[in-house]
Amino acid sequence: MGLRFGILMLICLWLPLSGNAEFYRYKDENGALRFTDNLAEVPEDQRPYVRNYKEESDFLSPEEQERKAEQEVEKKQQEKVKVRETRKNELAESGKHLGKQGKELDKERAGLMKIRDALDKEKQGLKTRADRREYQSKVIRLNEQITAFEKKRKVFQKEVDIFNSQLEKNKGKE
């Protein structure tokens, strides 16, 4: 009787040790690959063909698991730093690009103002009807150029606003 009780106790203690963390891969009714740790979720027709996988960490000692967890935390921190640096570099590049665009727009505006000043001076020297028509056509072209410039400036201003909001978000995350 004592021997039976002893064997029963050994079996009861041994069974939980065999409960490894296994997971199974199968295809669902839509053909998508699924993973589960419950064999009952695998369709019966696929159970003979299902493969079980063991976690890599199942074979590690507690010290190795702790070291692995520390490495994962360190890796995540390094990835965060890398993402932050990448974001800073992208913002710096965007800032340089916007600075160049702003200078180009300033040059274009200065050129348009020179043309306008020249047309103002030319207006005083108009004597014939042909001169006035030519002057009017120049004014119309200048107005079209100014309209196109204003569109460019509005697009540029939107880009600057987006850049500034991204800059504020980035400062808030640091």
XYZ file of N, CA and C in Angstrom:
522
model
N 0.819 -1.178 0.000
C 0.000 0.000 0.000
C 0.869 1.250 0.000
N 1.914 1.274 0.792
C 2.824 2.409 0.858
C 3.572 2.602 -0.454
N 3.888 1.476 -1.115
C 4.587 1.552 -2.387
C 3.693 2.180 -3.454
N 2.423 1.758 -3.471
C 1.470 2.336 -4.429
C 1.316 3.837 -4.189
N 1.202 4.209 -2.938
C 1.049 5.617 -2.597
C 2.290 6.406 -3.024
N 3.449 5.841 -2.841
C 4.701 6.486 -3.236
C 4.794 6.659 -4.740
N 4.416 5.607 -5.480
C 4.438 5.681 -6.941
C 3.429 6.716 -7.428
N 2.246 6.724 -6.823
C 1.215 7.695 -7.184
C 1.706 9.125 -6.934
N 2.393 9.336 -5.853
C 2.930 10.666 -5.540
C 3.998 11.075 -6.552
N 4.859 10.130 -6.933
C 5.885 10.429 -7.930
C 5.257 10.787 -9.273
N 4.225 10.053 -9.642
C 3.534 10.343 -10.902
C 2.900 11.728 -10.837
N 2.260 12.038 -9.721
C 1.623 13.357 -9.562
C 2.650 14.481 -9.611
N 3.822 14.244 -9.083
C 4.868 15.258 -9.124
C 5.530 15.332 -10.495
N 5.600 14.235 -11.202
C 6.270 14.179 -12.484
C 5.413 14.777 -13.610
N 4.102 14.603 -13.580
C 3.221 15.076 -14.650
C 3.309 16.585 -14.890
N 3.283 17.422 -13.879
C 3.374 18.861 -14.167
C 4.686 19.266 -14.815
N 5.738 18.524 -14.585
C 7.016 18.855 -15.195
C 6.985 18.690 -16.706
N 6.112 17.842 -17.197
C 6.047 17.630 -18.645
C 5.170 18.671 -19.329
N 4.586 19.577 -18.603
C 3.726 20.611 -19.195
C 4.547 21.755 -19.758
N 5.218 21.521 -20.856
C 6.061 22.542 -21.475
C 5.207 23.604 -22.153
N 5.814 24.749 -22.341
C 5.138 25.823 -23.063
C 5.300 25.550 -24.552
N 4.327 24.902 -25.128
C 4.367 24.574 -26.543
C 3.332 25.413 -27.263
N 3.603 25.686 -28.517
C 2.587 26.332 -29.331
C 2.556 25.644 -30.679
N 1.423 25.801 -31.351
C 1.154 25.047 -32.568
C 0.834 26.006 -33.705
N 1.234 25.595 -34.903
C 0.966 26.387 -36.093
C -0.015 25.614 -36.959
N -1.043 26.328 -37.469
C -2.021 25.707 -38.361
C -2.605 26.771 -39.276
N -3.355 26.327 -40.284
C -4.034 27.255 -41.199
C -5.514 27.247 -40.874
N -6.097 28.457 -40.811
C -7.531 28.540 -40.524
C -8.331 28.363 -41.808
N -9.662 28.526 -41.715
C -10.529 28.290 -42.876
C -10.272 29.277 -44.009
N -9.672 30.435 -43.725
C -9.357 31.423 -44.758
C -7.959 31.233 -45.337
N -7.222 30.273 -44.830
C -5.883 30.001 -45.331
C -4.791 30.801 -44.631
N -5.152 31.560 -43.611
C -4.162 32.350 -42.877
C -3.465 31.473 -41.840
N -2.178 31.710 -41.661
C -1.430 30.970 -40.646
C -1.809 31.482 -39.269
N -2.038 30.556 -38.358
C -2.400 30.902 -36.979
C -1.481 30.147 -36.034
N -1.257 30.733 -34.896
C -0.472 30.097 -33.850
C -1.311 30.066 -32.586
N -1.243 28.965 -31.864
C -1.987 28.839 -30.618
C -1.214 27.955 -29.660
N -1.514 28.108 -28.375
C -0.907 27.215 -27.391
C -1.904 26.158 -26.936
N -3.083 26.158 -27.547
C -4.143 25.218 -27.196
C -4.388 24.304 -28.387
N -4.061 23.044 -28.257
C -4.225 22.089 -29.354
C -5.690 21.928 -29.740
N -6.603 22.196 -28.817
C -8.030 22.058 -29.110
C -8.504 23.091 -30.132
N -7.779 24.208 -30.290
C -8.157 25.227 -31.267
C -7.772 24.838 -32.687
N -6.890 23.874 -32.831
C -6.457 23.423 -34.152
C -7.547 22.538 -34.727
N -7.985 22.783 -35.984
C -9.006 21.920 -36.580
C -8.564 20.458 -36.563
N -9.536 19.571 -36.334
C -9.213 18.147 -36.171
C -8.526 17.554 -37.387
N -8.906 17.993 -38.589
C -8.301 17.417 -39.785
C -6.830 17.818 -39.937
N -6.399 18.867 -39.245
C -5.010 19.313 -39.343
C -4.152 18.856 -38.167
N -4.747 18.288 -37.167
C -3.988 17.900 -35.971
C -2.873 16.893 -36.258
N -3.088 15.912 -37.158
C -1.973 14.982 -37.418
C -0.762 15.671 -38.063
N -0.995 16.796 -38.763
C 0.084 17.456 -39.495
C 0.644 18.674 -38.761
N 0.059 18.986 -37.634
C 0.466 20.193 -36.927
C 1.836 19.990 -36.293
N 2.652 21.039 -36.313
C 3.968 20.990 -35.676
C 3.896 21.785 -34.392
N 4.561 21.291 -33.390
C 4.621 22.077 -32.163
C 6.011 22.674 -32.036
N 6.052 23.839 -31.462
C 7.300 24.576 -31.302
C 7.515 24.823 -29.819
N 8.747 24.826 -29.429
C 9.079 25.128 -28.036
C 9.731 26.504 -27.999
N 9.429 27.206 -26.945
C 10.028 28.517 -26.742
C 11.523 28.349 -26.507
N 12.294 29.242 -27.037
C 13.736 29.195 -26.835
C 14.072 29.357 -25.359
N 13.269 30.167 -24.685
C 13.554 30.432 -23.271
C 13.234 29.235 -22.381
N 12.538 28.235 -22.898
C 12.254 27.045 -22.101
C 13.530 26.295 -21.729
N 14.557 26.450 -22.530
C 15.782 25.703 -22.324
C 16.851 26.515 -21.592
N 16.508 27.722 -21.150
C 17.480 28.579 -20.479
C 17.393 28.433 -18.969
N 18.534 28.598 -18.333
C 18.549 28.597 -16.868
C 17.994 29.940 -16.379
N 17.622 30.035 -15.112
C 17.091 31.311 -14.600
C 18.063 32.479 -14.783
N 19.358 32.230 -14.616
C 20.342 33.298 -14.808
C 20.366 33.747 -16.264
N 20.311 32.765 -17.175
C 20.310 33.090 -18.596
C 19.036 33.834 -18.980
N 17.897 33.434 -18.399
C 16.643 34.136 -18.678
C 16.713 35.576 -18.193
N 17.300 35.781 -17.010
C 17.437 37.137 -16.471
C 18.356 37.973 -17.360
N 19.464 37.379 -17.802
C 20.397 38.075 -18.682
C 19.717 38.422 -20.007
N 18.933 37.478 -20.523
C 18.231 37.718 -21.783
C 17.219 38.850 -21.620
N 16.506 38.875 -20.504
C 15.536 39.943 -20.255
C 16.236 41.298 -20.175
N 17.391 41.343 -19.510
C 18.160 42.586 -19.421
C 18.621 43.035 -20.800
N 19.055 42.071 -21.627
C 19.498 42.407 -22.979
C 18.343 42.953 -23.811
N 17.159 42.380 -23.645
C 15.999 42.858 -24.390
C 15.629 44.276 -23.971
N 15.698 44.549 -22.670
C 15.408 45.905 -22.185
C 16.431 46.886 -22.744
N 17.702 46.488 -22.711
C 18.763 47.349 -23.234
C 18.581 47.580 -24.735
N 18.207 46.528 -25.449
C 17.996 46.639 -26.894
C 16.847 47.598 -27.199
N 15.762 47.506 -26.426
C 14.631 48.417 -26.627
C 15.037 49.860 -26.357
N 15.851 50.068 -25.326
C 16.312 51.418 -25.026
C 17.198 51.943 -26.150
N 18.052 51.093 -26.693
C 18.910 51.502 -27.805
C 18.072 51.836 -29.037
N 17.018 51.055 -29.280
C 16.140 51.334 -30.411
C 15.435 52.671 -30.231
N 15.006 52.966 -28.996
C 14.366 54.256 -28.730
C 15.333 55.404 -28.993
N 16.575 55.234 -28.545
C 17.583 56.266 -28.772
C 17.827 56.436 -30.268
N 17.910 55.313 -30.981
C 18.145 55.358 -32.422
C 16.988 56.057 -33.134
N 15.756 55.753 -32.720
C 14.585 56.400 -33.322
C 14.622 57.899 -33.048
N 14.973 58.270 -31.807
C 15.062 59.696 -31.457
C 16.112 60.403 -32.302
N 17.270 59.762 -32.457
C 18.347 60.355 -33.253
C 17.930 60.485 -34.716
N 17.280 59.450 -35.234
C 16.807 59.495 -36.616
C 15.811 60.629 -36.792
N 14.898 60.757 -35.836
C 13.897 61.824 -35.895
C 14.573 63.191 -35.848
N 15.595 63.330 -34.982
C 16.319 64.604 -34.905
C 17.009 64.912 -36.230
N 17.655 63.888 -36.818
C 18.342 64.088 -38.095
C 17.362 64.464 -39.197
N 16.208 63.791 -39.218
C 15.201 64.111 -40.228
C 14.696 65.535 -40.048
N 14.476 65.934 -38.801
C 14.026 67.302 -38.545
C 15.099 68.313 -38.946
N 16.357 67.995 -38.680
C 17.439 68.901 -39.068
C 17.493 69.047 -40.585
N 17.362 67.925 -41.298
C 17.357 67.972 -42.765
C 16.166 68.775 -43.280
N 15.004 68.556 -42.673
C 13.815 69.313 -43.073
C 14.027 70.797 -42.822
N 14.649 71.124 -41.688
C 14.925 72.526 -41.374
C 15.850 73.158 -42.396
N 16.898 72.434 -42.789
C 17.819 72.951 -43.813
C 17.097 73.157 -45.136
N 16.281 72.175 -45.505
C 15.538 72.262 -46.765
C 14.586 73.454 -46.745
N 13.884 73.628 -45.631
C 12.961 74.756 -45.523
C 13.716 76.082 -45.537
N 14.892 76.113 -44.942
C 15.704 77.334 -44.976
C 16.088 77.701 -46.401
N 16.496 76.698 -47.183
C 16.844 76.949 -48.589
C 15.626 77.428 -49.366
N 14.493 76.765 -49.130
C 13.267 77.174 -49.819
C 12.905 78.608 -49.469
N 13.043 78.960 -48.198
C 12.728 80.320 -47.759
C 13.616 81.342 -48.442
N 14.917 81.037 -48.560
C 15.837 81.956 -49.244
C 15.469 82.106 -50.715
N 15.095 80.991 -51.362
C 14.691 81.057 -52.764
C 13.435 81.907 -52.930
N 12.489 81.739 -52.017
C 11.273 82.553 -52.081
C 11.586 84.031 -51.843
N 12.516 84.315 -50.949
C 12.911 85.708 -50.715
C 13.531 86.317 -51.969
N 14.385 85.535 -52.651
C 14.994 86.020 -53.897
C 13.925 86.266 -54.953
N 12.983 85.330 -55.057
C 11.913 85.480 -56.044
C 11.074 86.717 -55.735
N 10.773 86.938 -54.459
C 9.991 88.115 -54.060
C 10.751 89.401 -54.391
N 12.059 89.410 -54.111
C 12.868 90.591 -54.419
C 12.868 90.859 -55.923
N 12.955 89.800 -56.727
C 12.907 89.960 -58.181
C 11.578 90.533 -58.639
N 10.489 90.062 -58.050
C 9.169 90.588 -58.409
C 9.035 92.059 -58.009
N 9.592 92.422 -56.882
C 9.531 93.824 -56.438
C 10.344 94.724 -57.372
N 11.482 94.230 -57.875
C 12.280 95.002 -58.831
C 11.489 95.236 -60.112
N 10.821 94.175 -60.567
C 10.005 94.305 -61.785
C 8.900 95.323 -61.548
N 8.259 95.265 -60.386
C 7.178 96.207 -60.080
C 7.706 97.645 -60.045
N 8.859 97.849 -59.421
C 9.446 99.195 -59.375
C 9.789 99.685 -60.775
N 10.331 98.786 -61.605
C 10.664 99.167 -62.983
C 9.402 99.535 -63.749
N 8.307 98.790 -63.517
C 7.050 99.110 -64.200
C 6.486 100.447 -63.713
N 6.651 100.744 -62.433
C 6.194 102.037 -61.915
C 6.939 103.190 -62.588
N 8.247 103.025 -62.772
C 9.038 104.062 -63.450
C 8.642 104.162 -64.918
N 8.395 103.006 -65.524
C 8.029 102.971 -66.944
C 6.673 103.620 -67.171
N 5.795 103.538 -66.202
C 4.437 104.075 -66.327
C 4.469 105.583 -66.558
N 5.410 106.247 -65.959
C 5.484 107.702 -66.085
C 5.930 108.133 -67.480
N 6.626 107.286 -68.212
C 7.138 107.649 -69.527
C 6.264 107.176 -70.682
N 5.027 106.731 -70.419
C 4.152 106.230 -71.485
C 3.564 107.403 -72.260
N 3.665 107.334 -73.605
C 3.148 108.433 -74.411
C 2.144 107.952 -75.441
N 2.359 106.783 -76.015
C 1.462 106.322 -77.073
C 0.566 105.206 -76.547
N -0.474 104.973 -77.341
C -1.428 103.913 -77.007
C -0.742 102.538 -77.039
N 0.154 102.307 -77.977
C 0.884 101.041 -78.092
C 1.764 100.822 -76.854
N 2.365 101.907 -76.374
C 3.181 101.796 -75.160
C 2.320 101.384 -73.967
N 1.094 101.981 -73.884
C 0.198 101.641 -72.773
C -0.257 100.184 -72.843
N -0.537 99.698 -74.050
C -0.946 98.291 -74.204
C 0.185 97.350 -73.786
N 1.377 97.682 -74.227
C 2.529 96.862 -73.857
C 2.726 96.893 -72.337
N 2.554 98.076 -71.753
C 2.671 98.221 -70.302
C 1.607 97.373 -69.601
N 0.376 97.405 -70.087
C -0.712 96.615 -69.487
C -0.414 95.120 -69.551
N 0.127 94.669 -70.679
C 0.455 93.240 -70.789
C 1.568 92.867 -69.798
N 2.535 93.759 -69.586
C 3.589 93.504 -68.598
C 3.003 93.436 -67.187
N 2.043 94.327 -66.905
C 1.402 94.336 -65.584
C 0.624 93.040 -65.371
N -0.078 92.581 -66.409
C -0.846 91.328 -66.303
C 0.101 90.154 -66.035
N 1.234 90.096 -66.751
C 2.209 89.027 -66.523
C 2.774 89.087 -65.102
N 3.055 90.318 -64.639
C 3.562 90.470 -63.275
C 2.527 89.986 -62.267
N 1.270 90.331 -62.479
C 0.213 89.881 -61.566
C 0.108 88.359 -61.548
N 0.255 87.721 -62.708
C 0.228 86.259 -62.767
C 1.411 85.668 -62.003
N 2.577 86.294 -62.157
C 3.761 85.824 -61.433
C 3.579 85.998 -59.924
N 2.973 87.111 -59.529
C 2.732 87.354 -58.105
C 1.744 86.331 -57.556
N 0.696 86.006 -58.326
C -0.277 84.999 -57.896
C 0.405 83.638 -57.722
N 1.247 83.259 -58.676
C 1.976 81.986 -58.577
C 2.910 82.009 -57.363
N 3.553 83.152 -57.128
C 4.440 83.282 -55.972
C 3.659 83.123 -54.676
N 2.492 83.727 -54.590
C 1.672 83.627 -53.375
C 1.263 82.176 -53.107
N 0.952 81.434 -54.167
C 0.618 80.016 -53.991
C 1.819 79.259 -53.421
N 3.000 79.509 -53.978
C 4.215 78.862 -53.475
C 4.453 79.231 -52.016
N 4.237 80.511 -51.701
C 4.472 80.980 -50.338
C 3.513 80.322 -49.355
N 2.246 80.148 -49.766
C 1.267 79.491 -48.887
C 1.647 78.028 -48.641
N 2.068 77.334 -49.682
C 2.509 75.939 -49.531
C 3.721 75.887 -48.599
N 4.643 76.816 -48.801
C 5.834 76.879 -47.943
C 5.436 77.128 -46.492
N 4.487 78.032 -46.276
C 4.063 78.340 -44.909
C 3.422 77.120 -44.246
N 2.640 76.348 -45.015
C 2.057 75.121 -44.460
C 3.155 74.136 -44.062
N 4.173 73.997 -44.910
C 5.293 73.104 -44.597
C 6.027 73.572 -43.341
N 6.187 74.881 -43.201
C 6.848 75.426 -42.007
C 6.008 75.141 -40.767
N 4.691 75.306 -40.883
C 3.814 75.029 -39.739
C 3.893 73.560 -39.327
N 3.899 72.661 -40.310
C 4.019 71.227 -40.025
C 5.365 70.944 -39.354
N 6.415 71.545 -39.887
C 7.752 71.362 -39.306
C 7.777 71.840 -37.860
N 7.198 73.010 -37.610
C 7.190 73.546 -36.243
C 6.406 72.648 -35.293
N 5.277 72.096 -35.763
C 4.505 71.200 -34.893
C 5.290 69.916 -34.605
N 5.994 69.392 -35.604
C 6.826 68.206 -35.383
C 7.967 68.516 -34.420
N 8.513 69.709 -34.536
C 9.587 70.124 -33.640
C 9.084 70.202 -32.205
N 7.889 70.739 -32.021
C 7.300 70.826 -30.682
C 7.020 69.430 -30.116
N 6.495 68.539 -30.962
C 6.242 67.165 -30.513
C 7.540 66.493 -30.091
N 8.588 66.698 -30.883
C 9.878 66.078 -30.593
C 10.462 66.623 -29.291
N 10.293 67.915 -29.038
C 10.794 68.490 -27.785
C 10.020 67.934 -26.605
N 8.718 67.680 -26.798
C 7.898 67.131 -25.726
C 8.273 65.706 -25.370
N 8.821 64.953 -26.316
C 9.171 63.549 -26.080
C 10.534 63.392 -25.425
N 11.341 64.429 -25.445
C 12.691 64.319 -24.865
C 12.670 64.446 -23.378
